[in-house]
Amino acid sequence: MGRPIRLGLGVLLSLAWLGLAPLAEGQERPRLTFAELADSIRANFDLTQHIRSYAGREVEIQGFIVPAGPPDLSFFLLSRVSALGNYCCEVPTGQDETVYVFAPRGVTLRYDPLRVYRIRGLFEAGKHVDPTWGVSMFRIRGAQVEEAVGAKIFKVGDTTAPAAKP
Amino acid sequence: MDLRLTDYVLYLVASVLLTRGIKTSFVEGTTDYNLVVGAKGSAAQLVLNVVFRLDSPLPNISMSTYEDLREDRRVEVAVPVAMGDAYRGFRYVATTPAYFATAPWRSRPFAVTAGRFARDDPAGQPGYEAVLGAEVARRTGLGIGDRFYEGEEMAAYPLTVVGILRPRRSADDRAIFLSLPSYWGMNEIARAMTIKPLTAVLIRPRRLADLPGLHRQLNVSAQTQAVFPSAVLLGIFNLLDLAEDVLALILTLVAIVVGLYLFVSMYGATWERRREIATMRALGARRATILRIVLLECGVITASGGAAGLVGGHALAYVGAQVVAGRAGVVADPFALGLLQPAVLGGAVLIGTLAGLLPAVMAYRMEVAEHLAPLS
């Protein structure tokens, strides 16, 4: 086989791998819901073994961005309820419906308080006290953020979304 | 050097530096508090006025709003703020010592370069002490012990400078801080009020997870609104992004026009020099050498034009930054270095090289005999 043909094949295979790799990753990454997080909280900041088993793994979760940190969104809260819904019937409750999201490089996409975003990153579960951001139960570090078009936010008690069992 | 390219690079660099600088200035100058509580009205006006000392204040809220928030178990720190008039354009900001207190979540602690912080005056006993932001002290020339006021009606209530803050690269540099009793004492209407007025309350919650609930509760109230400062800034950034997108479109079109202009110029210049090129060929220059010479010429013209544009762009950004700082107090860094400079220079050389490609090929393919013929 001539060198140009080998080179062309190599380029084609690389492009195919680049195209398929994110899909393969997406299939393996479990999706957590706020319903699962709320169900996992026990007395004295304890969590169920099920939710703890996701700790240290790449997960995906969808929710509304609450810009409680700096405006570059290097840190923000992810909530089941939008920060802008002043006249909405639902009231945010607290720890069980809030994930602390750390995006070290900040978020470049356009912020909209009424849009649902998909967050992917390393999941941490359990009580943690950060000197700047205080106490939290659920965190996602090294987060990647993208808009979740047509996403549904599951309420507490709703059927949970399909998630890969660890 | 091509002046059209220089102009293009100049405006490109200046606009990018100013837009980015304004954004960075807002990000760096934002508050460490997570929530700003004020009267119903524009959220942007509330944040721009209370955090960045721009725009006019919203109507007052009552001191009882602050007292309720201070007692709320979800609130770690509640700091009352009242925005007053100004001395030589620098706003009076009345608050309590809590505004300057040390806390682990503060990105930059407060410190004084001279004097001390103002005393926490008891209610009804104003001390009329003032702490100046670094920029105020620099621009007004006021020093420790100086007494000042602006307007005849304020002559009876002069403030005494007791401290000067260390520069913070935020709106605090352009503020004159005083105690709430001093602020109320200076104001005829406030003096007569039983429940004293405030402009806003800055909130830091015990747990950030409580913020959405607190935010909602304060917003459904008929008297108050609660605003995430970052949400307002992100809204402003969205508008700036829109302006940037339009600017990028215009600059792309201008880049195409500049590229076409360069192409026409280089084509004309090459055509004019066809006899010289033919002579060089006749004297032994190879076709590839001619190609390289023409391309190199394009590269040098655009690189020098690009470099001049870069220098001019920084100079224009400097002038723009001074104007913006003077009008809005937003300080953009006109000399910020990053990927912009090499990208612009590389882009300029690329445009020039692409524009010179066809003339270079034309020179490469030029027939010697045809162009060495006598002119007459």
PDB file of N, CA and C in Angstrom, chain A residues 45 66-73 75 77 79 81-95 98 100 108-112 131-135, chain B residues 26-28 30-34 40 104-106 204 206-213 215-217 219-220 228-235 237-238 241-242 245:
ATOM      1  N   PHE A  45     -26.783  14.300  57.658  1.00  0.00           N
ATOM      2  CA  PHE A  45     -25.993  14.479  56.434  1.00  0.00           C
ATOM      3  C   PHE A  45     -25.521  13.154  55.828  1.00  0.00           C
ATOM      4  N   VAL A  66     -28.044  28.662  38.754  1.00  0.00           N
ATOM      5  CA  VAL A  66     -28.244  29.779  39.681  1.00  0.00           C
ATOM      6  C   VAL A  66     -26.879  30.426  39.863  1.00  0.00           C
ATOM      7  N   PRO A  67     -26.668  31.622  39.299  1.00  0.00           N
ATOM      8  CA  PRO A  67     -25.318  32.222  39.325  1.00  0.00           C
ATOM      9  C   PRO A  67     -24.983  32.817  40.689  1.00  0.00           C
ATOM     10  N   ALA A  68     -24.759  31.932  41.659  1.00  0.00           N
ATOM     11  CA  ALA A  68     -24.489  32.393  43.029  1.00  0.00           C
ATOM     12  C   ALA A  68     -23.027  32.735  43.238  1.00  0.00           C
ATOM     13  N   GLY A  69     -22.179  32.391  42.274  1.00  0.00           N
ATOM     14  CA  GLY A  69     -20.747  32.669  42.396  1.00  0.00           C
ATOM     15  C   GLY A  69     -20.326  33.796  41.480  1.00  0.00           C
ATOM     16  N   PRO A  70     -19.081  33.774  41.023  1.00  0.00           N
ATOM     17  CA  PRO A  70     -18.585  34.857  40.167  1.00  0.00           C
ATOM     18  C   PRO A  70     -19.235  34.848  38.785  1.00  0.00           C
ATOM     19  N   PRO A  71     -19.225  35.997  38.097  1.00  0.00           N
ATOM     20  CA  PRO A  71     -19.928  36.077  36.802  1.00  0.00           C
ATOM     21  C   PRO A  71     -19.262  35.307  35.663  1.00  0.00           C
ATOM     22  N   ASP A  72     -18.051  34.767  35.885  1.00  0.00           N
ATOM     23  CA  ASP A  72     -17.478  33.923  34.834  1.00  0.00           C
ATOM     24  C   ASP A  72     -18.007  32.490  34.946  1.00  0.00           C
ATOM     25  N   LEU A  73     -18.865  32.258  35.934  1.00  0.00           N
ATOM     26  CA  LEU A  73     -19.491  30.951  36.169  1.00  0.00           C
ATOM     27  C   LEU A  73     -18.462  29.844  36.394  1.00  0.00           C
ATOM     28  N   PHE A  75     -17.874  28.951  39.238  1.00  0.00           N
ATOM     29  CA  PHE A  75     -18.637  28.238  40.273  1.00  0.00           C
ATOM     30  C   PHE A  75     -20.078  28.708  40.196  1.00  0.00           C
ATOM     31  N   LEU A  77     -24.482  27.288  41.231  1.00  0.00           N
ATOM     32  CA  LEU A  77     -25.369  26.252  41.752  1.00  0.00           C
ATOM     33  C   LEU A  77     -26.218  25.719  40.605  1.00  0.00           C
ATOM     34  N   SER A  79     -29.784  23.966  40.050  1.00  0.00           N
ATOM     35  CA  SER A  79     -31.001  23.773  40.826  1.00  0.00           C
ATOM     36  C   SER A  79     -32.102  23.156  39.965  1.00  0.00           C
ATOM     37  N   VAL A  81     -35.104  24.124  40.238  1.00  0.00           N
ATOM     38  CA  VAL A  81     -36.045  25.215  39.969  1.00  0.00           C
ATOM     39  C   VAL A  81     -35.272  26.435  39.477  1.00  0.00           C
ATOM     40  N   SER A  82     -35.829  27.137  38.499  1.00  0.00           N
ATOM     41  CA  SER A  82     -35.161  28.313  37.955  1.00  0.00           C
ATOM     42  C   SER A  82     -35.078  29.429  38.991  1.00  0.00           C
ATOM     43  N   ALA A  83     -33.982  30.203  38.884  1.00  0.00           N
ATOM     44  CA  ALA A  83     -33.808  31.335  39.806  1.00  0.00           C
ATOM     45  C   ALA A  83     -34.731  32.485  39.460  1.00  0.00           C
ATOM     46  N   LEU A  84     -35.274  32.480  38.264  1.00  0.00           N
ATOM     47  CA  LEU A  84     -36.073  33.618  37.812  1.00  0.00           C
ATOM     48  C   LEU A  84     -37.574  33.417  38.013  1.00  0.00           C
ATOM     49  N   GLY A  85     -37.987  32.214  38.378  1.00  0.00           N
ATOM     50  CA  GLY A  85     -39.423  31.949  38.441  1.00  0.00           C
ATOM     51  C   GLY A  85     -40.080  32.502  39.679  1.00  0.00           C
ATOM     52  N   ASN A  86     -40.153  33.836  39.773  1.00  0.00           N
ATOM     53  CA  ASN A  86     -40.731  34.444  40.971  1.00  0.00           C
ATOM     54  C   ASN A  86     -42.201  34.093  41.146  1.00  0.00           C
ATOM     55  N   TYR A  87     -42.870  33.810  40.053  1.00  0.00           N
ATOM     56  CA  TYR A  87     -44.316  33.597  40.141  1.00  0.00           C
ATOM     57  C   TYR A  87     -44.662  32.130  39.896  1.00  0.00           C
ATOM     58  N   CYS A  88     -43.643  31.296  39.971  1.00  0.00           N
ATOM     59  CA  CYS A  88     -43.834  29.861  39.767  1.00  0.00           C
ATOM     60  C   CYS A  88     -44.450  29.263  41.036  1.00  0.00           C
ATOM     61  N   CYS A  89     -45.112  28.154  40.880  1.00  0.00           N
ATOM     62  CA  CYS A  89     -45.789  27.553  42.031  1.00  0.00           C
ATOM     63  C   CYS A  89     -44.820  26.807  42.953  1.00  0.00           C
ATOM     64  N   GLU A  90     -43.645  26.467  42.453  1.00  0.00           N
ATOM     65  CA  GLU A  90     -42.727  25.669  43.256  1.00  0.00           C
ATOM     66  C   GLU A  90     -41.667  26.534  43.927  1.00  0.00           C
ATOM     67  N   VAL A  91     -41.310  26.160  45.136  1.00  0.00           N
ATOM     68  CA  VAL A  91     -40.299  26.893  45.881  1.00  0.00           C
ATOM     69  C   VAL A  91     -39.095  25.978  46.067  1.00  0.00           C
ATOM     70  N   PRO A  92     -37.892  26.466  45.777  1.00  0.00           N
ATOM     71  CA  PRO A  92     -36.712  25.626  45.993  1.00  0.00           C
ATOM     72  C   PRO A  92     -36.549  25.302  47.483  1.00  0.00           C
ATOM     73  N   THR A  93     -36.098  24.099  47.783  1.00  0.00           N
ATOM     74  CA  THR A  93     -36.066  23.688  49.181  1.00  0.00           C
ATOM     75  C   THR A  93     -34.688  23.739  49.829  1.00  0.00           C
ATOM     76  N   GLY A  94     -33.633  23.437  49.106  1.00  0.00           N
ATOM     77  CA  GLY A  94     -32.324  23.508  49.766  1.00  0.00           C
ATOM     78  C   GLY A  94     -31.338  22.484  49.266  1.00  0.00           C
ATOM     79  N   GLN A  95     -30.593  21.887  50.211  1.00  0.00           N
ATOM     80  CA  GLN A  95     -29.457  21.018  49.864  1.00  0.00           C
ATOM     81  C   GLN A  95     -29.806  19.918  48.869  1.00  0.00           C
ATOM     82  N   THR A  98     -29.918  21.066  45.180  1.00  0.00           N
ATOM     83  CA  THR A  98     -28.861  21.961  44.743  1.00  0.00           C
ATOM     84  C   THR A  98     -27.551  21.193  44.592  1.00  0.00           C
ATOM     85  N   TYR A 100     -23.485  21.842  43.762  1.00  0.00           N
ATOM     86  CA  TYR A 100     -22.442  22.867  43.628  1.00  0.00           C
ATOM     87  C   TYR A 100     -21.571  22.478  42.438  1.00  0.00           C
ATOM     88  N   THR A 108     -18.479  29.381  28.835  1.00  0.00           N
ATOM     89  CA  THR A 108     -18.476  30.361  27.746  1.00  0.00           C
ATOM     90  C   THR A 108     -19.845  30.515  27.083  1.00  0.00           C
ATOM     91  N   LEU A 109     -20.762  29.601  27.350  1.00  0.00           N
ATOM     92  CA  LEU A 109     -22.050  29.713  26.654  1.00  0.00           C
ATOM     93  C   LEU A 109     -22.922  30.810  27.254  1.00  0.00           C
ATOM     94  N   ARG A 110     -23.929  31.215  26.494  1.00  0.00           N
ATOM     95  CA  ARG A 110     -24.800  32.319  26.886  1.00  0.00           C
ATOM     96  C   ARG A 110     -25.726  31.886  28.023  1.00  0.00           C
ATOM     97  N   TYR A 111     -25.689  32.633  29.133  1.00  0.00           N
ATOM     98  CA  TYR A 111     -26.507  32.284  30.292  1.00  0.00           C
ATOM     99  C   TYR A 111     -27.941  32.752  30.103  1.00  0.00           C
ATOM    100  N   ASP A 112     -28.852  31.850  30.391  1.00  0.00           N
ATOM    101  CA  ASP A 112     -30.269  32.190  30.353  1.00  0.00           C
ATOM    102  C   ASP A 112     -30.913  31.519  31.568  1.00  0.00           C
ATOM    103  N   PRO A 131     -14.014  26.654  52.196  1.00  0.00           N
ATOM    104  CA  PRO A 131     -13.839  27.951  52.886  1.00  0.00           C
ATOM    105  C   PRO A 131     -14.556  29.100  52.176  1.00  0.00           C
ATOM    106  N   THR A 132     -14.686  29.009  50.878  1.00  0.00           N
ATOM    107  CA  THR A 132     -15.330  30.106  50.147  1.00  0.00           C
ATOM    108  C   THR A 132     -16.820  29.875  49.962  1.00  0.00           C
ATOM    109  N   TRP A 133     -17.196  28.647  49.600  1.00  0.00           N
ATOM    110  CA  TRP A 133     -18.585  28.390  49.223  1.00  0.00           C
ATOM    111  C   TRP A 133     -19.391  27.669  50.287  1.00  0.00           C
ATOM    112  N   GLY A 134     -18.785  27.364  51.432  1.00  0.00           N
ATOM    113  CA  GLY A 134     -19.537  26.808  52.552  1.00  0.00           C
ATOM    114  C   GLY A 134     -19.840  25.333  52.408  1.00  0.00           C
ATOM    115  N   VAL A 135     -20.886  24.902  53.121  1.00  0.00           N
ATOM    116  CA  VAL A 135     -21.193  23.473  53.219  1.00  0.00           C
ATOM    117  C   VAL A 135     -22.061  23.029  52.037  1.00  0.00           C
TER     118      VAL A 135
ATOM    119  N   PHE B  26     -15.620  44.316  35.115  1.00  0.00           N
ATOM    120  CA  PHE B  26     -16.854  43.958  35.828  1.00  0.00           C
ATOM    121  C   PHE B  26     -16.653  42.687  36.653  1.00  0.00           C
ATOM    122  N   VAL B  27     -15.969  41.687  36.062  1.00  0.00           N
ATOM    123  CA  VAL B  27     -15.769  40.415  36.774  1.00  0.00           C
ATOM    124  C   VAL B  27     -14.902  40.634  38.011  1.00  0.00           C
ATOM    125  N   GLU B  28     -13.788  41.377  37.830  1.00  0.00           N
ATOM    126  CA  GLU B  28     -12.872  41.601  38.958  1.00  0.00           C
ATOM    127  C   GLU B  28     -13.486  42.517  40.020  1.00  0.00           C
ATOM    128  N   THR B  30     -16.634  42.807  40.880  1.00  0.00           N
ATOM    129  CA  THR B  30     -17.925  42.406  41.442  1.00  0.00           C
ATOM    130  C   THR B  30     -17.812  42.136  42.936  1.00  0.00           C
ATOM    131  N   THR B  31     -18.947  41.996  43.564  1.00  0.00           N
ATOM    132  CA  THR B  31     -18.986  41.846  45.007  1.00  0.00           C
ATOM    133  C   THR B  31     -18.828  40.380  45.441  1.00  0.00           C
ATOM    134  N   ASP B  32     -18.408  40.180  46.681  1.00  0.00           N
ATOM    135  CA  ASP B  32     -18.327  38.825  47.235  1.00  0.00           C
ATOM    136  C   ASP B  32     -19.672  38.392  47.819  1.00  0.00           C
ATOM    137  N   TYR B  33     -20.612  39.312  47.891  1.00  0.00           N
ATOM    138  CA  TYR B  33     -21.937  38.966  48.409  1.00  0.00           C
ATOM    139  C   TYR B  33     -22.742  38.287  47.306  1.00  0.00           C
ATOM    140  N   ASN B  34     -23.604  37.372  47.712  1.00  0.00           N
ATOM    141  CA  ASN B  34     -24.315  36.561  46.724  1.00  0.00           C
ATOM    142  C   ASN B  34     -25.658  37.144  46.313  1.00  0.00           C
ATOM    143  N   LYS B  40     -38.315  47.287  44.818  1.00  0.00           N
ATOM    144  CA  LYS B  40     -38.782  46.787  43.513  1.00  0.00           C
ATOM    145  C   LYS B  40     -38.351  47.754  42.416  1.00  0.00           C
ATOM    146  N   PRO B 104     -13.466  34.584  55.515  1.00  0.00           N
ATOM    147  CA  PRO B 104     -12.730  33.651  54.645  1.00  0.00           C
ATOM    148  C   PRO B 104     -13.191  33.684  53.190  1.00  0.00           C
ATOM    149  N   TRP B 105     -14.433  34.126  52.946  1.00  0.00           N
ATOM    150  CA  TRP B 105     -14.952  34.123  51.583  1.00  0.00           C
ATOM    151  C   TRP B 105     -14.633  35.396  50.804  1.00  0.00           C
ATOM    152  N   ARG B 106     -14.002  36.351  51.464  1.00  0.00           N
ATOM    153  CA  ARG B 106     -13.667  37.590  50.750  1.00  0.00           C
ATOM    154  C   ARG B 106     -12.495  37.343  49.803  1.00  0.00           C
ATOM    155  N   ARG B 204     -24.875  37.471  52.482  1.00  0.00           N
ATOM    156  CA  ARG B 204     -24.074  36.256  52.332  1.00  0.00           C
ATOM    157  C   ARG B 204     -24.781  35.188  53.179  1.00  0.00           C
ATOM    158  N   ARG B 206     -25.641  31.460  55.084  1.00  0.00           N
ATOM    159  CA  ARG B 206     -24.846  30.429  55.785  1.00  0.00           C
ATOM    160  C   ARG B 206     -24.534  29.284  54.844  1.00  0.00           C
ATOM    161  N   ARG B 207     -25.557  28.863  54.075  1.00  0.00           N
ATOM    162  CA  ARG B 207     -25.377  27.790  53.092  1.00  0.00           C
ATOM    163  C   ARG B 207     -25.869  28.307  51.745  1.00  0.00           C
ATOM    164  N   LEU B 208     -25.036  28.167  50.733  1.00  0.00           N
ATOM    165  CA  LEU B 208     -25.446  28.664  49.414  1.00  0.00           C
ATOM    166  C   LEU B 208     -26.707  27.960  48.923  1.00  0.00           C
ATOM    167  N   ALA B 209     -26.890  26.737  49.392  1.00  0.00           N
ATOM    168  CA  ALA B 209     -28.063  25.987  48.957  1.00  0.00           C
ATOM    169  C   ALA B 209     -29.364  26.672  49.375  1.00  0.00           C
ATOM    170  N   ASP B 210     -29.278  27.542  50.387  1.00  0.00           N
ATOM    171  CA  ASP B 210     -30.472  28.268  50.825  1.00  0.00           C
ATOM    172  C   ASP B 210     -30.771  29.483  49.948  1.00  0.00           C
ATOM    173  N   LEU B 211     -29.815  29.835  49.104  1.00  0.00           N
ATOM    174  CA  LEU B 211     -29.971  31.054  48.296  1.00  0.00           C
ATOM    175  C   LEU B 211     -31.223  31.061  47.412  1.00  0.00           C
ATOM    176  N   PRO B 212     -31.461  29.973  46.624  1.00  0.00           N
ATOM    177  CA  PRO B 212     -32.642  30.028  45.749  1.00  0.00           C
ATOM    178  C   PRO B 212     -33.936  30.282  46.526  1.00  0.00           C
ATOM    179  N   GLY B 213     -34.080  29.662  47.703  1.00  0.00           N
ATOM    180  CA  GLY B 213     -35.280  29.852  48.512  1.00  0.00           C
ATOM    181  C   GLY B 213     -35.386  31.278  49.037  1.00  0.00           C
ATOM    182  N   HIS B 215     -33.932  33.923  47.789  1.00  0.00           N
ATOM    183  CA  HIS B 215     -34.134  34.773  46.605  1.00  0.00           C
ATOM    184  C   HIS B 215     -35.611  34.824  46.237  1.00  0.00           C
ATOM    185  N   ARG B 216     -36.243  33.647  46.222  1.00  0.00           N
ATOM    186  CA  ARG B 216     -37.660  33.566  45.858  1.00  0.00           C
ATOM    187  C   ARG B 216     -38.529  34.287  46.878  1.00  0.00           C
ATOM    188  N   GLN B 217     -38.232  34.051  48.159  1.00  0.00           N
ATOM    189  CA  GLN B 217     -39.043  34.655  49.223  1.00  0.00           C
ATOM    190  C   GLN B 217     -38.994  36.188  49.156  1.00  0.00           C
ATOM    191  N   ASN B 219     -38.358  37.995  46.562  1.00  0.00           N
ATOM    192  CA  ASN B 219     -38.928  38.501  45.315  1.00  0.00           C
ATOM    193  C   ASN B 219     -40.448  38.438  45.280  1.00  0.00           C
ATOM    194  N   VAL B 220     -41.053  37.495  45.981  1.00  0.00           N
ATOM    195  CA  VAL B 220     -42.517  37.450  45.992  1.00  0.00           C
ATOM    196  C   VAL B 220     -43.091  38.520  46.925  1.00  0.00           C
ATOM    197  N   PHE B 228     -29.261  38.313  42.107  1.00  0.00           N
ATOM    198  CA  PHE B 228     -27.914  37.747  42.066  1.00  0.00           C
ATOM    199  C   PHE B 228     -27.061  38.717  41.245  1.00  0.00           C
ATOM    200  N   PRO B 229     -26.026  39.321  41.829  1.00  0.00           N
ATOM    201  CA  PRO B 229     -25.215  40.277  41.047  1.00  0.00           C
ATOM    202  C   PRO B 229     -24.671  39.643  39.768  1.00  0.00           C
ATOM    203  N   SER B 230     -24.262  38.375  39.857  1.00  0.00           N
ATOM    204  CA  SER B 230     -23.689  37.723  38.665  1.00  0.00           C
ATOM    205  C   SER B 230     -24.731  37.555  37.561  1.00  0.00           C
ATOM    206  N   ALA B 231     -26.000  37.362  37.943  1.00  0.00           N
ATOM    207  CA  ALA B 231     -27.044  37.197  36.926  1.00  0.00           C
ATOM    208  C   ALA B 231     -27.199  38.482  36.118  1.00  0.00           C
ATOM    209  N   VAL B 232     -27.127  39.626  36.817  1.00  0.00           N
ATOM    210  CA  VAL B 232     -27.232  40.913  36.126  1.00  0.00           C
ATOM    211  C   VAL B 232     -26.038  41.110  35.195  1.00  0.00           C
ATOM    212  N   LEU B 233     -24.834  40.788  35.709  1.00  0.00           N
ATOM    213  CA  LEU B 233     -23.636  40.954  34.885  1.00  0.00           C
ATOM    214  C   LEU B 233     -23.687  40.030  33.669  1.00  0.00           C
ATOM    215  N   LEU B 234     -24.166  38.815  33.877  1.00  0.00           N
ATOM    216  CA  LEU B 234     -24.251  37.880  32.742  1.00  0.00           C
ATOM    217  C   LEU B 234     -25.236  38.401  31.696  1.00  0.00           C
ATOM    218  N   GLY B 235     -26.305  39.066  32.155  1.00  0.00           N
ATOM    219  CA  GLY B 235     -27.244  39.686  31.218  1.00  0.00           C
ATOM    220  C   GLY B 235     -26.564  40.790  30.418  1.00  0.00           C
ATOM    221  N   PHE B 237     -23.338  40.957  29.887  1.00  0.00           N
ATOM    222  CA  PHE B 237     -22.359  40.285  29.010  1.00  0.00           C
ATOM    223  C   PHE B 237     -23.046  39.721  27.763  1.00  0.00           C
ATOM    224  N   ASN B 238     -24.279  39.226  27.951  1.00  0.00           N
ATOM    225  CA  ASN B 238     -25.017  38.708  26.789  1.00  0.00           C
ATOM    226  C   ASN B 238     -25.211  39.806  25.743  1.00  0.00           C
ATOM    227  N   ASP B 241     -21.942  40.473  24.153  1.00  0.00           N
ATOM    228  CA  ASP B 241     -21.642  39.390  23.197  1.00  0.00           C
ATOM    229  C   ASP B 241     -22.353  39.636  21.875  1.00  0.00           C
ATOM    230  N   LEU B 242     -23.600  40.127  21.988  1.00  0.00           N
ATOM    231  CA  LEU B 242     -24.375  40.416  20.782  1.00  0.00           C
ATOM    232  C   LEU B 242     -23.677  41.509  19.968  1.00  0.00           C
ATOM    233  N   ASP B 245     -20.694  40.047  18.346  1.00  0.00           N
ATOM    234  CA  ASP B 245     -21.029  39.233  17.170  1.00  0.00           C
ATOM    235  C   ASP B 245     -21.221  40.127  15.941  1.00  0.00           C
TER     236      ASP B 245
END
